[in-house]
Short mmCIF file of C-alpha atoms in Angstrom, two decimals:
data_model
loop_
_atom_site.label_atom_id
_atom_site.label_comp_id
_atom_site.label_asym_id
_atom_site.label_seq_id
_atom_site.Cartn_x
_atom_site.Cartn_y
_atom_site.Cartn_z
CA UNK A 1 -80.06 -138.21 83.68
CA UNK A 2 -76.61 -138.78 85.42
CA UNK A 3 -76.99 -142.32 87.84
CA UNK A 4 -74.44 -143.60 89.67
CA UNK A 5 -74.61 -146.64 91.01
CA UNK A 6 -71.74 -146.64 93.32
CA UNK A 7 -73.50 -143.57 95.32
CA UNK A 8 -77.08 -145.45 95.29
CA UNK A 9 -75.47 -148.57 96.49
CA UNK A 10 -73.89 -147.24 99.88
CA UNK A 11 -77.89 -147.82 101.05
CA UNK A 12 -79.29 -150.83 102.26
CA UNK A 13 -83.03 -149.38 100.66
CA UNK A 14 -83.42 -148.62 97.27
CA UNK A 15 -86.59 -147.89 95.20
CA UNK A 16 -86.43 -147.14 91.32
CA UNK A 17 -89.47 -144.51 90.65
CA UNK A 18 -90.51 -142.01 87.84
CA UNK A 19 -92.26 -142.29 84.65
CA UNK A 20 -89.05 -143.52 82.80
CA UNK A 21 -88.95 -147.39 82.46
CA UNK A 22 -86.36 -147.81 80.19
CA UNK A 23 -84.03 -145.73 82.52
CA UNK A 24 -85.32 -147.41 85.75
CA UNK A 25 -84.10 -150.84 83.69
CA UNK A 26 -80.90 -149.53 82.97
CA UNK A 27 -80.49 -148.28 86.77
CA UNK A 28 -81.20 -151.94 87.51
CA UNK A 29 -78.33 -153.47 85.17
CA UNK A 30 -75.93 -150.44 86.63
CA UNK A 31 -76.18 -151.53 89.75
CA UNK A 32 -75.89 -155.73 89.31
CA UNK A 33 -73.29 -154.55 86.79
CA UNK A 34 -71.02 -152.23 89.66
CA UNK A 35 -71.85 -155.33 92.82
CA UNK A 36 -70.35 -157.56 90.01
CA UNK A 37 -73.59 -159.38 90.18
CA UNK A 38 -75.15 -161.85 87.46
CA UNK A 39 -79.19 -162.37 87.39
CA UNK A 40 -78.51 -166.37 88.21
CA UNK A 41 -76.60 -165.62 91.52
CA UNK A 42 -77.60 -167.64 94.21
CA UNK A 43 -77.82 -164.53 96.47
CA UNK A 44 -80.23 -162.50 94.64
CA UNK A 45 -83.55 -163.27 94.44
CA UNK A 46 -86.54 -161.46 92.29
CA UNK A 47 -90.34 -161.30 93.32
CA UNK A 48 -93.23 -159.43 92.76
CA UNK A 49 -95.21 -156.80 94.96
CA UNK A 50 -98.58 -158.83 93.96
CA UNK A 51 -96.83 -162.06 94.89
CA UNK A 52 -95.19 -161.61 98.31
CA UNK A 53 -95.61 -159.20 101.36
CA UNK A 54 -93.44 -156.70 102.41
CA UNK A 55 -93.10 -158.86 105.83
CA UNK A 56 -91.45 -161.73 103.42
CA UNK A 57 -89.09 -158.62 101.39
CA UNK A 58 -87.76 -158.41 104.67
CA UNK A 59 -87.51 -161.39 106.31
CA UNK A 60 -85.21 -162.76 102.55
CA UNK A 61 -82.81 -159.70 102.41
CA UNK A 62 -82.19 -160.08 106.23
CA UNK A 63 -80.81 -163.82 105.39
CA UNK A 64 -77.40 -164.05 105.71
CA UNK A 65 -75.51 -164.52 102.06
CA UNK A 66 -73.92 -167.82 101.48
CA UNK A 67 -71.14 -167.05 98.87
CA UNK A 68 -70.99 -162.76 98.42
CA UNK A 69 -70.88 -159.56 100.64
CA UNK A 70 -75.00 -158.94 100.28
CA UNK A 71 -78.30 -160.80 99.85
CA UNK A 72 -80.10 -159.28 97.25
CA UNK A 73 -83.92 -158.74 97.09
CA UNK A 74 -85.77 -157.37 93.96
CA UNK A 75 -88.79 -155.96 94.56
CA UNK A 76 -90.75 -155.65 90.74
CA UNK A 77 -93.90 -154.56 90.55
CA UNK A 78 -94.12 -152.53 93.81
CA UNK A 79 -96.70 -150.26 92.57
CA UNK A 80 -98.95 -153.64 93.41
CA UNK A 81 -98.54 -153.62 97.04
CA UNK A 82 -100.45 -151.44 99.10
CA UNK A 83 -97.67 -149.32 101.28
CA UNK A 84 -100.05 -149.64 104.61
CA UNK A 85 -99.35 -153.34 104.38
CA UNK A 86 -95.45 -152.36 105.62
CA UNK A 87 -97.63 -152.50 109.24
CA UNK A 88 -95.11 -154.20 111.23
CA UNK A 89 -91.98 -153.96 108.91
CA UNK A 90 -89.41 -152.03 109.83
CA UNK A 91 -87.51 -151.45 106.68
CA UNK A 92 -84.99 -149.08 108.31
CA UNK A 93 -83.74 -152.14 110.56
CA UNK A 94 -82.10 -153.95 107.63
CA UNK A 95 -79.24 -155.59 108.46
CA UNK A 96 -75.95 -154.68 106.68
CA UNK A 97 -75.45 -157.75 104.57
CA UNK A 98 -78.75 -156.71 102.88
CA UNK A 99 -80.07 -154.79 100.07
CA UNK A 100 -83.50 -154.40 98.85
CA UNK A 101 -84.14 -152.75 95.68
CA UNK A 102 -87.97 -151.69 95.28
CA UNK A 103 -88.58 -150.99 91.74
CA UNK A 104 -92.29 -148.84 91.26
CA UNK A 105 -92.63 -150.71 87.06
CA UNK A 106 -95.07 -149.17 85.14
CA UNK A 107 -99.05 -150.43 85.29
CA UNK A 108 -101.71 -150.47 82.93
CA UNK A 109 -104.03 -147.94 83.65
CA UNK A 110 -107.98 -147.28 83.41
CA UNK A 111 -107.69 -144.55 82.87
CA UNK A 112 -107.06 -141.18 84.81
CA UNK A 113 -107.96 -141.99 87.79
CA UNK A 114 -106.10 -145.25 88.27
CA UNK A 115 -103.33 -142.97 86.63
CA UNK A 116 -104.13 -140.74 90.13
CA UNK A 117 -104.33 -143.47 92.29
CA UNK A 118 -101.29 -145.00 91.25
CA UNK A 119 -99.19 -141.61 91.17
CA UNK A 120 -100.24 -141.09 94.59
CA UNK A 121 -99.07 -144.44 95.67
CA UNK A 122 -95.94 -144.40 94.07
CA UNK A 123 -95.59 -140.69 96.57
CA UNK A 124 -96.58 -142.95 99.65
CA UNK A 125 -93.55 -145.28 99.16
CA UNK A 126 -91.22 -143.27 98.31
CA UNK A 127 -91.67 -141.21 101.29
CA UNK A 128 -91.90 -144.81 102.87
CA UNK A 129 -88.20 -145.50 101.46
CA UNK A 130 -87.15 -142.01 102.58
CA UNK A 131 -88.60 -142.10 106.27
CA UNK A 132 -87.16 -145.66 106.36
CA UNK A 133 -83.12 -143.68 105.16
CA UNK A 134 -83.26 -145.09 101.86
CA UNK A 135 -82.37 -143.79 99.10
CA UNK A 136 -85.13 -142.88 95.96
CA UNK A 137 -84.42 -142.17 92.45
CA UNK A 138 -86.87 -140.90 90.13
CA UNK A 139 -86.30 -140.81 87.13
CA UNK A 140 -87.80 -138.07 84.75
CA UNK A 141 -86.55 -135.94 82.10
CA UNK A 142 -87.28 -132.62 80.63
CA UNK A 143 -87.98 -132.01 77.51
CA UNK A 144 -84.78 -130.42 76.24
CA UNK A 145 -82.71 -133.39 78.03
CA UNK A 146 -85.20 -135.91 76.56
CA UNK A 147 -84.40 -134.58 73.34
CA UNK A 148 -80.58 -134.96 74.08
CA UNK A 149 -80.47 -138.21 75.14
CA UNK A 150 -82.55 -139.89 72.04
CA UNK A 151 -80.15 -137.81 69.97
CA UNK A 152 -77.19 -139.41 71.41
CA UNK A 153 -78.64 -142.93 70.93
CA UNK A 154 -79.39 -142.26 67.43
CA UNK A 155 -75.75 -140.81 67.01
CA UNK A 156 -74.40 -143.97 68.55
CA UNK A 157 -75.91 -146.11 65.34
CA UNK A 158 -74.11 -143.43 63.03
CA UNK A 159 -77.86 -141.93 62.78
CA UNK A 160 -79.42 -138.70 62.87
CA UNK A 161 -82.79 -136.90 62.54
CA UNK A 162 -84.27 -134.78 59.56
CA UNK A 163 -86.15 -131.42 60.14
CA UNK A 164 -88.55 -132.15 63.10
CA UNK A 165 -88.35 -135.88 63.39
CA UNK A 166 -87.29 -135.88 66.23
CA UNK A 167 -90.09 -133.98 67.79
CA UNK A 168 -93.20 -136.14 66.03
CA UNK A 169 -91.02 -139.23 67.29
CA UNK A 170 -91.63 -137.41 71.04
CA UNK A 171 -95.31 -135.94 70.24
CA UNK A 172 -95.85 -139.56 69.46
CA UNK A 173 -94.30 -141.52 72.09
CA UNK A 174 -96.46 -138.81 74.93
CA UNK A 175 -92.53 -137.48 75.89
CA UNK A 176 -91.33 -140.47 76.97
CA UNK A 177 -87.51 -140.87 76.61
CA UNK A 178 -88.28 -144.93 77.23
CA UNK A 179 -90.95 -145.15 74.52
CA UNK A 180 -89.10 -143.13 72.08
CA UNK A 181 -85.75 -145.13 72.31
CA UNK A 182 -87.83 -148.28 72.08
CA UNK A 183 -89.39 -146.56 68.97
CA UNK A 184 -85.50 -145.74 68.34
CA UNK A 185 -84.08 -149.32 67.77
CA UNK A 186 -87.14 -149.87 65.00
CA UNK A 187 -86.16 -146.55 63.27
CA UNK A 188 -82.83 -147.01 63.21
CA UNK A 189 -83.49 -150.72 61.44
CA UNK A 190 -85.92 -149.71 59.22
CA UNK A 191 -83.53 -146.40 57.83
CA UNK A 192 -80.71 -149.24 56.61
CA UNK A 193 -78.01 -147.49 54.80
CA UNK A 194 -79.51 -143.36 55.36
CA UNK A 195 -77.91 -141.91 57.73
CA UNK A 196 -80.80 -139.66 58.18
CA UNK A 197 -83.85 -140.40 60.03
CA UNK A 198 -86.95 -138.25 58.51
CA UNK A 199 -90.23 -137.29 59.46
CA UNK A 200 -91.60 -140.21 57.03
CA UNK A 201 -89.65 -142.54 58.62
CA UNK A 202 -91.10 -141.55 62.04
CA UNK A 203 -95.09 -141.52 60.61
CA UNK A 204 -94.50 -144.54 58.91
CA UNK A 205 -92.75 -146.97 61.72
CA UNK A 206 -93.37 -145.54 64.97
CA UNK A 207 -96.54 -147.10 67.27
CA UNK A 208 -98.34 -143.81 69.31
CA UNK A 209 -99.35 -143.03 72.56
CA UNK A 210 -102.99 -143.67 73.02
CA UNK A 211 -102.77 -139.75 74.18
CA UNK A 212 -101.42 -138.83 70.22
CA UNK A 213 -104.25 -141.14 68.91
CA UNK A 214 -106.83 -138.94 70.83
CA UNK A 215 -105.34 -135.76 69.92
CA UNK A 216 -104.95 -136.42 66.39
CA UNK A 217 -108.64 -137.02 66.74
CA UNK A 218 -109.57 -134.01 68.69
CA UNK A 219 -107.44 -132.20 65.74
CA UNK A 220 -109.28 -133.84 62.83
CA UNK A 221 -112.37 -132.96 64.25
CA UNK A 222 -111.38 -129.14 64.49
CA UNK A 223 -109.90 -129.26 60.90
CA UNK A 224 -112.90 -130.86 59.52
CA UNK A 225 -111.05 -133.67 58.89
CA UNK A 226 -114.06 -136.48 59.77
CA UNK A 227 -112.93 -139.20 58.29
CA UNK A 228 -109.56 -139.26 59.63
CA UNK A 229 -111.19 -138.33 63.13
CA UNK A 230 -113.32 -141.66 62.31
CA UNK A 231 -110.09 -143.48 61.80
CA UNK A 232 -108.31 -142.42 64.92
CA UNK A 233 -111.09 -143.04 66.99
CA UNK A 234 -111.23 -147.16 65.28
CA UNK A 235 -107.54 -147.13 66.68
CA UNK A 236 -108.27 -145.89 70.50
CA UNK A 237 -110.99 -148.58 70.54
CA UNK A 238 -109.59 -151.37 68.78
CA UNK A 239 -110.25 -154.77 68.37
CA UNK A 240 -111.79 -155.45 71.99
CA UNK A 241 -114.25 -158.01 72.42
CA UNK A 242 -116.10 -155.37 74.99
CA UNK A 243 -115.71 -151.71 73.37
CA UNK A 244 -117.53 -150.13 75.74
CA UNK A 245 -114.92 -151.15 78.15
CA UNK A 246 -112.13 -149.47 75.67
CA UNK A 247 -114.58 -146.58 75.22
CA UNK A 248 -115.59 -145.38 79.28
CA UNK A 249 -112.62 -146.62 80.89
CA UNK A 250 -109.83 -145.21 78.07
CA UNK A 251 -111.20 -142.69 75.46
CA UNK A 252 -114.22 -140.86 77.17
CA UNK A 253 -111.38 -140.27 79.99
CA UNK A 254 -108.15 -138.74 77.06
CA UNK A 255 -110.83 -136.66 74.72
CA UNK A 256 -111.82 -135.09 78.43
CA UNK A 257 -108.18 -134.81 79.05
CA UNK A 258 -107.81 -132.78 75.60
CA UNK A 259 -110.76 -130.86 75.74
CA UNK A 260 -109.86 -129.34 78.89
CA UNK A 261 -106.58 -128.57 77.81
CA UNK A 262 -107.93 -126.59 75.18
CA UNK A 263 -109.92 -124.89 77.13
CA UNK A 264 -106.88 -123.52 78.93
CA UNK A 265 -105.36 -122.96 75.39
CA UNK A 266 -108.28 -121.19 74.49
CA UNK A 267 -108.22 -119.29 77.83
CA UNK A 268 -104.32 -117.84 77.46
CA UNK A 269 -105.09 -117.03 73.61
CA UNK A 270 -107.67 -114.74 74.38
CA UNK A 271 -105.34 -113.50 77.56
CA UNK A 272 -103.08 -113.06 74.91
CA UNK A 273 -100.10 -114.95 77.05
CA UNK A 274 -98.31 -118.29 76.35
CA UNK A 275 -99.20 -121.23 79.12
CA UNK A 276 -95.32 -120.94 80.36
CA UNK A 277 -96.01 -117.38 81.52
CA UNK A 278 -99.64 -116.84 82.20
CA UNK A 279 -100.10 -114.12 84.95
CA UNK A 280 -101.26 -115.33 88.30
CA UNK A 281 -105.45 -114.39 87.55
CA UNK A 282 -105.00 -116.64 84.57
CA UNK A 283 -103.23 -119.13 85.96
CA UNK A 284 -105.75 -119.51 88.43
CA UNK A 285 -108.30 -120.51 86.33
CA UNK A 286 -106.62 -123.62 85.69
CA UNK A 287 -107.35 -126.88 87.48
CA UNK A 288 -104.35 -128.83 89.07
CA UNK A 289 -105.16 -131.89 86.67
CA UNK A 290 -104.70 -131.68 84.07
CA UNK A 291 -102.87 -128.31 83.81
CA UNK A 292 -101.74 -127.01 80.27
CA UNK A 293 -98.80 -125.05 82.30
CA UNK A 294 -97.57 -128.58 83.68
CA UNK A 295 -97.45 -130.21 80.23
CA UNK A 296 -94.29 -130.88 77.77
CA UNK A 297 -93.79 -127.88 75.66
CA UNK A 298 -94.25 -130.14 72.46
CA UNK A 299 -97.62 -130.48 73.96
CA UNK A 300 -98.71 -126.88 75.20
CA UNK A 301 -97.56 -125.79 71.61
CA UNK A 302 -100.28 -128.49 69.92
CA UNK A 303 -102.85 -127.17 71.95
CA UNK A 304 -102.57 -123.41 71.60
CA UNK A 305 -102.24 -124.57 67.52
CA UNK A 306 -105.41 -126.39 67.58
CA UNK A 307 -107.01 -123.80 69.99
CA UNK A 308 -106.76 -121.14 67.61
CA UNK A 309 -109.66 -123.29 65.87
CA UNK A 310 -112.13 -123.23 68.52
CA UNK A 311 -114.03 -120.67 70.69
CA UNK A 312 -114.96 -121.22 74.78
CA UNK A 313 -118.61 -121.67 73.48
CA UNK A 314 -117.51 -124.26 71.88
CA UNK A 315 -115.71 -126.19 73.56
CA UNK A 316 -117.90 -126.42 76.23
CA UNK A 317 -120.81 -127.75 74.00
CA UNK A 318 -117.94 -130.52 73.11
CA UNK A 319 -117.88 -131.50 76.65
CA UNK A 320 -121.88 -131.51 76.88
CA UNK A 321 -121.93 -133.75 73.74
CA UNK A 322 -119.09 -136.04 75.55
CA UNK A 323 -121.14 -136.16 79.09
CA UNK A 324 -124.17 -137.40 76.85
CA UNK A 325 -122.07 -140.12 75.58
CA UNK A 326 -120.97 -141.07 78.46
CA UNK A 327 -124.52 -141.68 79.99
CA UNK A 328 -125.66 -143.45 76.36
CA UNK A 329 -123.11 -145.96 77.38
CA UNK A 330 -123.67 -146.01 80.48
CA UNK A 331 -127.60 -146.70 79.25
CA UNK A 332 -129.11 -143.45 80.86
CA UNK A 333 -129.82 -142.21 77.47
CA UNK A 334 -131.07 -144.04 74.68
CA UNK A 335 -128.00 -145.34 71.93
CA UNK A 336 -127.40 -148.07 69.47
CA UNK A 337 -124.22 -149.73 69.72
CA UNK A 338 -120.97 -148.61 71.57
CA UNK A 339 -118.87 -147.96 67.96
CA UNK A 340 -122.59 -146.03 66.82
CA UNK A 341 -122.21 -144.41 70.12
CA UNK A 342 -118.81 -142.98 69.61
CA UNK A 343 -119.06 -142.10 65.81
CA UNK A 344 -122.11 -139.88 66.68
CA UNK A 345 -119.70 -138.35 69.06
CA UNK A 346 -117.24 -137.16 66.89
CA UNK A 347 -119.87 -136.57 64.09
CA UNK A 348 -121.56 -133.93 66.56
CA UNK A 349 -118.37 -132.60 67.88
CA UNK A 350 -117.53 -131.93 64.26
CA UNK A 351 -120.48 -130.08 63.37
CA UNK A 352 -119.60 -127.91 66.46
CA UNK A 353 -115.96 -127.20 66.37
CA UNK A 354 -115.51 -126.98 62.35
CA UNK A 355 -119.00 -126.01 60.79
CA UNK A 356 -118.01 -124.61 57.78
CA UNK A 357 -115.06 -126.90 57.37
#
């Protein structure tokens, strides 16, 4: 993704949005790097959108600089301030000598629907910024230009990927360009002197996304592979002193995600059309979240794999068995313990989806 600082910086508003963190950090640097600014400066000042109001944002960018052309205010965090409480703040009044840079850093989540509630409140302030004649970037990337870019940072070290390393090292990192470089830097250390990075390399090194961990699991289960299902599942709940916290607000949530997206799989399979060009009655069978037709191709390729497995019939036994876990944990139907729980889970999922596996 092409930024240029010099453009951004003719505003007095800025916000730094999108699901890319490592490019949103890099915008950051680009922009104290063009203002010829250093993070010490006695004219820039950082807070956070849990620590200070909007009302105070304003009130220490509109302070005249002692010793440089701007007072600078960084906003991090912003995703942790309610946009109604700009009541009263009129952001598009900032006087020339100012700049405020909002920057939306990713949150932990609870799951999907703080993942909703926070996407929709990152949309609320950046309309915010726009209304106000700022200017927003968001920064995402498509999956061929994700691929691109982690190529070119690999190249840079004098490295470059085996066979489909590349891809796992995506799959694995959900499609995000910031998690994979991260990933990247550990590859590119642990390779030494090959100049190849393989497939090995990226099982071996790379940490996944929680959302590989449950589809790896939702895959073992369909292959009949139980005992790396078991494993997987071990790794989405780790070491918390409350499980059950791990297990309603984290993995109940991603193996609904999956099994839904399967279900569209399913769907198009027996349509006999691909999710990137499923006519308009098929199409509409989908819900808006999550939609197979709005996920990375890496992704809608996994599922229509995995769906080939699995009928309708089953699938939506799979999501009977999961709404029965969810009430044992939620003690509305009788369990044992929250790791019992869960195994029984996948144990009855497995008899479902891979019987005579």
């Amino acid at each position: 993704m092409s930024f240029s600082a010099e453009k951004v910086l003719k505003k007095r508003l800025v916000m730094l949005s999108g699901e890319e963190e490592q490019l949103r950090r890099r915008a950051l640097d680009d922009m104290f790097q063009f203002l010829g600014v250093q993070k010490d400066d006695f004219d820039l000042e950082f807070t956070s959108g849990d620590a200070t109001r909007p009302v105070d944002w304003y009130a220490s960018a509109g302070t005249a600089p002692f010793m440089a052309e701007r007072r600078i205010v960084v906003v991090r965090s912003l995703l942790r301030r309610d946009v109604d409480d700009l009541k009263g703040v009129s952001l598009a009044s900032l006087p020339e000598s100012s700049l405020l840079i909002l920057v939306a850093d990713e949150e932990a989540t609870g799951g999907e629907d703080k993942s909703r509630k926070l996407g929709t409140l990152r949309t609320k302030w950046q309309k915010a910024v726009a209304d106000a004649g700022g200017h927003v970037e968001d920064f995402r990337m498509e999956a061929k230009a994700a691929k691109e870019t982690v190529k070119a940072e690999a190249a840079k070290a004098g490295k470059k990927f085996s066979g489909t390393a590349i891809d796992l090292l995506l799959e694995m990192t959900g499609g995000s360009v910031s998690k994979a470089l991260d990933e990247l830097d550990k590859l590119i250390t642990f390779s030494g002197k090959n100049e190849q990075i393989s497939e090995i390399n990226v099982r071996e090194i790379v940490v996944p996304s929680r959302e590989w961990n449950v589809f790896k699991m939702i895959d073992s289960i369909v292959s009949g592979a139980v005992p790396e299902a078991l494993r997987q599942l071990r790794v989405l709940v780790g070491s918390q002193a409350k499980p059950e916290d791990a297990a309603i607000g984290r993995v109940l949530p991603m193996v609904a995600r999956t099994l839904r997206l399967l279900w569209q799989a399913r769907i198009c399979l027996d349509a006999r059309c691909s999710p990137d060009n499923a006519p308009p009655e098929i199409e509409a069978q989908f819900p808006e979240k999550p939609n197979l037709m709005a996920e990375q191709p890496y992704r809608q390729s996994a599922m229509m794999t995995s769906a080939r497995k699995v009928s309708l019939e089953g699938l939506a036994q799979c999501l009977q068995i999961l709404a029965d876990t969810d009430a044992r944990l939620k003690g509305s139907l009788p369990s044992f313990s929250t790791m019992d729980t869960l195994e029984r889970m996948v144990l009855e999922m497995s008899q479902i989806l891979a019987p005579a596996r």
